[in-house]
């Protein structure tokens, strides 16, 4: 009878440890999922930073090219060859 009780306790311990191992495996899968999401967010943040810098550079380039375009325009209207105040005003805003 005592042998039977020892064997039964052994099985109970095995079942207990089996349940704990299963819980650890589930936690491990959740940790892997969360780490994957975290890494994805870090990549998105890095991409956002790169795109922000490119946007600032492009915005600066557009302003620079717009100013060069206005400076290269004649003071007279190209269609009628008469002075145009709106062109002069835009050039003065630069």
Tab-separated table of N, CA and C in Angstrom:
chain	number	residue	atom	x	y	z
A	1	UNK	N	0.814	-1.187	0.000
A	1	UNK	CA	0.000	0.000	0.000
A	1	UNK	C	0.865	1.261	0.000
A	2	UNK	N	1.948	1.226	0.775
A	2	UNK	CA	2.824	2.397	0.818
A	2	UNK	C	3.492	2.614	-0.533
A	3	UNK	N	3.833	1.566	-1.180
A	3	UNK	CA	4.431	1.711	-2.511
A	3	UNK	C	3.454	2.383	-3.468
A	4	UNK	N	2.209	1.995	-3.358
A	4	UNK	CA	1.179	2.586	-4.205
A	4	UNK	C	1.047	4.083	-3.926
A	5	UNK	N	1.090	4.488	-2.643
A	5	UNK	CA	0.997	5.902	-2.274
A	5	UNK	C	2.216	6.671	-2.781
A	6	UNK	N	3.387	6.054	-2.701
A	6	UNK	CA	4.596	6.708	-3.210
A	6	UNK	C	4.493	6.914	-4.721
A	7	UNK	N	4.023	5.890	-5.399
A	7	UNK	CA	3.870	5.997	-6.853
A	7	UNK	C	2.838	7.066	-7.195
A	8	UNK	N	1.740	7.108	-6.444
A	8	UNK	CA	0.692	8.100	-6.689
A	8	UNK	C	1.218	9.513	-6.466
A	9	UNK	N	1.995	9.702	-5.403
A	9	UNK	CA	2.603	11.023	-5.148
A	9	UNK	C	3.566	11.392	-6.276
A	10	UNK	N	4.287	10.404	-6.752
A	10	UNK	CA	5.208	10.653	-7.872
A	10	UNK	C	4.462	11.118	-9.110
A	11	UNK	N	3.336	10.455	-9.401
A	11	UNK	CA	2.524	10.876	-10.544
A	11	UNK	C	1.954	12.275	-10.328
A	12	UNK	N	1.535	12.578	-9.106
A	12	UNK	CA	1.008	13.913	-8.812
A	12	UNK	C	2.077	14.972	-9.053
A	13	UNK	N	3.322	14.665	-8.636
A	13	UNK	CA	4.418	15.613	-8.874
A	13	UNK	C	4.673	15.774	-10.367
A	14	UNK	N	4.629	14.652	-11.088
A	14	UNK	CA	4.849	14.722	-12.538
A	14	UNK	C	3.764	15.564	-13.198
A	15	UNK	N	2.513	15.357	-12.797
A	15	UNK	CA	1.400	16.136	-13.360
A	15	UNK	C	1.556	17.614	-13.000
A	16	UNK	N	1.958	17.888	-11.751
A	16	UNK	CA	2.157	19.268	-11.304
A	16	UNK	C	3.249	19.936	-12.145
A	17	UNK	N	4.376	19.246	-12.311
A	17	UNK	CA	5.470	19.817	-13.091
A	17	UNK	C	5.092	19.942	-14.566
A	18	UNK	N	4.317	18.999	-15.055
A	18	UNK	CA	3.859	19.061	-16.441
A	18	UNK	C	2.998	20.295	-16.658
A	19	UNK	N	2.097	20.576	-15.722
A	19	UNK	CA	1.266	21.777	-15.819
A	19	UNK	C	2.123	23.036	-15.778
A	20	UNK	N	3.123	23.043	-14.906
A	20	UNK	CA	4.003	24.213	-14.798
A	20	UNK	C	4.825	24.394	-16.069
A	21	UNK	N	5.287	23.292	-16.636
A	21	UNK	CA	6.047	23.375	-17.886
A	21	UNK	C	5.153	23.916	-19.003
A	22	UNK	N	3.912	23.453	-19.053
A	22	UNK	CA	2.981	23.963	-20.069
A	22	UNK	C	2.738	25.457	-19.890
A	23	UNK	N	2.612	25.901	-18.658
A	23	UNK	CA	2.437	27.341	-18.405
A	23	UNK	C	3.670	28.124	-18.853
A	24	UNK	N	4.849	27.560	-18.577
A	24	UNK	CA	6.084	28.224	-19.004
A	24	UNK	C	6.177	28.292	-20.529
A	25	UNK	N	5.760	27.243	-21.203
A	25	UNK	CA	5.774	27.259	-22.666
A	25	UNK	C	4.821	28.320	-23.214
A	26	UNK	N	3.661	28.446	-22.596
A	26	UNK	CA	2.704	29.474	-23.013
A	26	UNK	C	3.283	30.861	-22.769
A	27	UNK	N	3.902	31.061	-21.601
A	27	UNK	CA	4.532	32.353	-21.305
A	27	UNK	C	5.657	32.645	-22.289
A	28	UNK	N	6.427	31.621	-22.628
A	28	UNK	CA	7.524	31.799	-23.578
A	28	UNK	C	6.991	32.251	-24.938
A	29	UNK	N	5.906	31.644	-25.394
A	29	UNK	CA	5.306	32.057	-26.667
A	29	UNK	C	4.814	33.495	-26.592
A	30	UNK	N	4.219	33.876	-25.470
A	30	UNK	CA	3.744	35.252	-25.309
A	30	UNK	C	4.907	36.236	-25.294
A	31	UNK	N	5.998	35.844	-24.644
A	31	UNK	CA	7.185	36.709	-24.606
A	31	UNK	C	7.742	36.892	-26.011
A	32	UNK	N	7.810	35.820	-26.781
A	32	UNK	CA	8.307	35.911	-28.157
A	32	UNK	C	7.413	36.836	-28.982
A	33	UNK	N	6.108	36.719	-28.811
A	33	UNK	CA	5.167	37.574	-29.538
A	33	UNK	C	5.355	39.037	-29.152
A	34	UNK	N	5.473	39.298	-27.866
A	34	UNK	CA	5.642	40.676	-27.395
A	34	UNK	C	6.975	41.252	-27.869
A	35	UNK	N	8.034	40.449	-27.837
A	35	UNK	CA	9.333	40.925	-28.330
A	35	UNK	C	9.273	41.226	-29.826
A	36	UNK	N	8.571	40.412	-30.559
A	36	UNK	CA	8.417	40.653	-31.993
A	36	UNK	C	7.674	41.962	-32.238
A	37	UNK	N	6.617	42.203	-31.487
A	37	UNK	CA	5.873	43.462	-31.616
A	37	UNK	C	6.748	44.648	-31.224
A	38	UNK	N	7.531	44.492	-30.169
A	38	UNK	CA	8.430	45.558	-29.723
A	38	UNK	C	9.458	45.875	-30.809
A	39	UNK	N	10.043	44.831	-31.397
A	39	UNK	CA	11.030	45.045	-32.457
A	39	UNK	C	10.395	45.719	-33.668
A	40	UNK	N	9.164	45.344	-33.979
A	40	UNK	CA	8.458	45.992	-35.088
A	40	UNK	C	8.250	47.474	-34.796
A	41	UNK	N	7.870	47.790	-33.564
A	41	UNK	CA	7.688	49.195	-33.189
A	41	UNK	C	9.001	49.963	-33.265
A	42	UNK	N	10.090	49.338	-32.839
A	42	UNK	CA	11.395	49.996	-32.920
A	42	UNK	C	11.764	50.273	-34.374
A	43	UNK	N	11.477	49.324	-35.257
A	43	UNK	CA	11.745	49.535	-36.682
A	43	UNK	C	10.891	50.667	-37.236
A	44	UNK	N	9.634	50.725	-36.821
A	44	UNK	CA	8.766	51.812	-37.273
A	44	UNK	C	9.269	53.164	-36.783
A	45	UNK	N	9.754	53.215	-35.555
A	45	UNK	CA	10.293	54.468	-35.014
A	45	UNK	C	11.528	54.891	-35.799
A	46	UNK	N	12.399	53.931	-36.107
A	46	UNK	CA	13.602	54.241	-36.883
A	46	UNK	C	13.219	54.733	-38.278
A	47	UNK	N	12.255	54.070	-38.914
A	47	UNK	CA	11.800	54.501	-40.243
A	47	UNK	C	11.177	55.888	-40.180
A	48	UNK	N	10.431	56.158	-39.116
A	48	UNK	CA	9.816	57.480	-38.956
A	48	UNK	C	10.893	58.560	-38.868
A	49	UNK	N	11.944	58.289	-38.117
A	49	UNK	CA	13.023	59.269	-37.979
A	49	UNK	C	13.689	59.541	-39.322
A	50	UNK	N	13.956	58.475	-40.071
A	50	UNK	CA	14.591	58.634	-41.384
A	50	UNK	C	13.683	59.420	-42.323
A	51	UNK	N	12.399	59.075	-42.331
A	51	UNK	CA	11.463	59.774	-43.214
A	51	UNK	C	11.279	61.232	-42.806
A	52	UNK	N	11.321	61.519	-41.515
A	52	UNK	CA	11.207	62.908	-41.052
A	52	UNK	C	12.381	63.736	-41.554
A	53	UNK	N	13.582	63.163	-41.481
A	53	UNK	CA	14.761	63.881	-41.979
A	53	UNK	C	14.667	64.105	-43.485
A	54	UNK	N	14.223	63.077	-44.211
A	54	UNK	CA	14.071	63.236	-45.661
A	54	UNK	C	13.031	64.302	-45.974
A	55	UNK	N	11.932	64.319	-45.211
A	55	UNK	CA	10.880	65.310	-45.429
A	55	UNK	C	11.422	66.717	-45.203
A	56	UNK	N	12.184	66.902	-44.134
A	56	UNK	CA	12.753	68.224	-43.855
A	56	UNK	C	13.695	68.647	-44.972
A	57	UNK	N	14.523	67.695	-45.452
A	57	UNK	CA	15.442	68.007	-46.546
A	57	UNK	C	14.678	68.376	-47.816
A	58	UNK	N	13.628	67.616	-48.120
A	58	UNK	CA	12.834	67.908	-49.317
A	58	UNK	C	12.120	69.249	-49.199
A	59	UNK	N	11.618	69.544	-48.010
A	59	UNK	CA	10.931	70.819	-47.803
A	59	UNK	C	11.903	71.980	-48.013
A	60	UNK	N	13.111	71.845	-47.484
A	60	UNK	CA	14.136	72.871	-47.663
A	60	UNK	C	14.493	73.014	-49.138
A	61	UNK	N	14.621	71.884	-49.826
A	61	UNK	CA	14.960	71.910	-51.254
A	61	UNK	C	13.852	72.569	-52.073
A	62	UNK	N	12.603	72.294	-51.741
A	62	UNK	CA	11.477	72.908	-52.460
A	62	UNK	C	11.484	74.419	-52.266
A	63	UNK	N	11.721	74.868	-51.049
A	63	UNK	CA	11.778	76.314	-50.781
A	63	UNK	C	12.930	76.943	-51.552
A	64	UNK	N	14.078	76.272	-51.552
A	64	UNK	CA	15.252	76.785	-52.257
A	64	UNK	C	14.974	76.888	-53.757
A	65	UNK	N	14.405	75.832	-54.343
A	65	UNK	CA	14.107	75.854	-55.779
A	65	UNK	C	13.029	76.881	-56.112
A	66	UNK	N	12.045	77.034	-55.226
A	66	UNK	CA	11.017	78.050	-55.444
A	66	UNK	C	11.615	79.447	-55.453
A	67	UNK	N	12.535	79.703	-54.536
A	67	UNK	CA	13.193	81.011	-54.490
A	67	UNK	C	14.051	81.235	-55.731
A	68	UNK	N	14.770	80.195	-56.169
A	68	UNK	CA	15.579	80.324	-57.385
A	68	UNK	C	14.692	80.605	-58.596
A	69	UNK	N	13.549	79.941	-58.638
A	69	UNK	CA	12.615	80.160	-59.748
A	69	UNK	C	12.130	81.607	-59.764
A	70	UNK	N	11.748	82.111	-58.587
A	70	UNK	CA	11.262	83.497	-58.534
A	70	UNK	C	12.357	84.485	-58.898
A	71	UNK	N	13.593	84.213	-58.471
A	71	UNK	CA	14.690	85.123	-58.799
A	71	UNK	C	14.981	85.128	-60.291
A	72	UNK	N	14.781	83.987	-60.939
A	72	UNK	CA	15.093	83.913	-62.368
A	72	UNK	C	13.977	84.475	-63.252
A	73	UNK	N	12.821	84.730	-62.665
A	73	UNK	CA	11.717	85.284	-63.461
A	73	UNK	C	11.995	86.748	-63.796
A	74	UNK	N	11.607	87.158	-64.981
A	74	UNK	CA	11.775	88.581	-65.324
A	74	UNK	C	10.763	89.429	-64.550
A	75	UNK	N	11.054	90.716	-64.471
A	75	UNK	CA	10.126	91.622	-63.787
A	75	UNK	C	8.893	91.903	-64.638
A	76	UNK	N	8.990	91.647	-65.910
A	76	UNK	CA	7.864	91.901	-66.811
A	76	UNK	C	7.102	90.599	-67.039
A	77	UNK	N	5.823	90.734	-67.290
A	77	UNK	CA	4.979	89.575	-67.563
A	77	UNK	C	5.413	88.962	-68.898
A	78	UNK	N	5.709	87.669	-68.921
A	78	UNK	CA	6.207	87.057	-70.158
A	78	UNK	C	5.181	87.071	-71.298
A	79	UNK	N	3.903	87.118	-70.980
A	79	UNK	CA	2.886	87.085	-72.031
A	79	UNK	C	2.719	88.434	-72.727
A	80	UNK	N	2.714	89.490	-71.940
A	80	UNK	CA	2.420	90.810	-72.512
A	80	UNK	C	3.608	91.764	-72.474
A	81	UNK	N	4.699	91.323	-71.890
A	81	UNK	CA	5.917	92.129	-71.783
A	81	UNK	C	5.644	93.479	-71.132
A	82	UNK	N	4.835	93.452	-70.064
A	82	UNK	CA	4.579	94.660	-69.283
A	82	UNK	C	4.959	94.372	-67.833
A	83	UNK	N	5.376	95.406	-67.092
A	83	UNK	CA	5.764	95.170	-65.691
A	83	UNK	C	4.586	94.631	-64.879
A	84	UNK	N	4.860	93.653	-64.061
A	84	UNK	CA	3.815	93.043	-63.230
A	84	UNK	C	4.163	93.239	-61.761
A	85	UNK	N	3.246	93.877	-61.043
A	85	UNK	CA	3.489	94.125	-59.623
A	85	UNK	C	3.504	92.836	-58.803
A	86	UNK	N	2.679	91.865	-59.180
A	86	UNK	CA	2.628	90.639	-58.373
A	86	UNK	C	3.942	89.856	-58.443
A	87	UNK	N	4.655	89.941	-59.570
A	87	UNK	CA	5.959	89.276	-59.663
A	87	UNK	C	6.966	89.996	-58.780
A	88	UNK	N	6.952	91.325	-58.815
A	88	UNK	CA	7.875	92.095	-57.981
A	88	UNK	C	7.608	91.850	-56.498
A	89	UNK	N	6.331	91.762	-56.132
A	89	UNK	CA	5.991	91.512	-54.722
A	89	UNK	C	6.508	90.150	-54.266
A	90	UNK	N	6.366	89.144	-55.110
A	90	UNK	CA	6.854	87.806	-54.754
A	90	UNK	C	8.375	87.801	-54.607
A	91	UNK	N	9.058	88.538	-55.481
A	91	UNK	CA	10.515	88.604	-55.384
A	91	UNK	C	10.941	89.328	-54.109
A	92	UNK	N	10.184	90.343	-53.717
A	92	UNK	CA	10.516	91.085	-52.502
A	92	UNK	C	10.274	90.254	-51.243
A	93	UNK	N	9.357	89.274	-51.325
A	93	UNK	CA	9.071	88.415	-50.168
A	93	UNK	C	10.205	87.441	-49.865
A	94	UNK	N	11.065	87.220	-50.836
A	94	UNK	CA	12.168	86.261	-50.638
A	94	UNK	C	13.101	86.764	-49.640
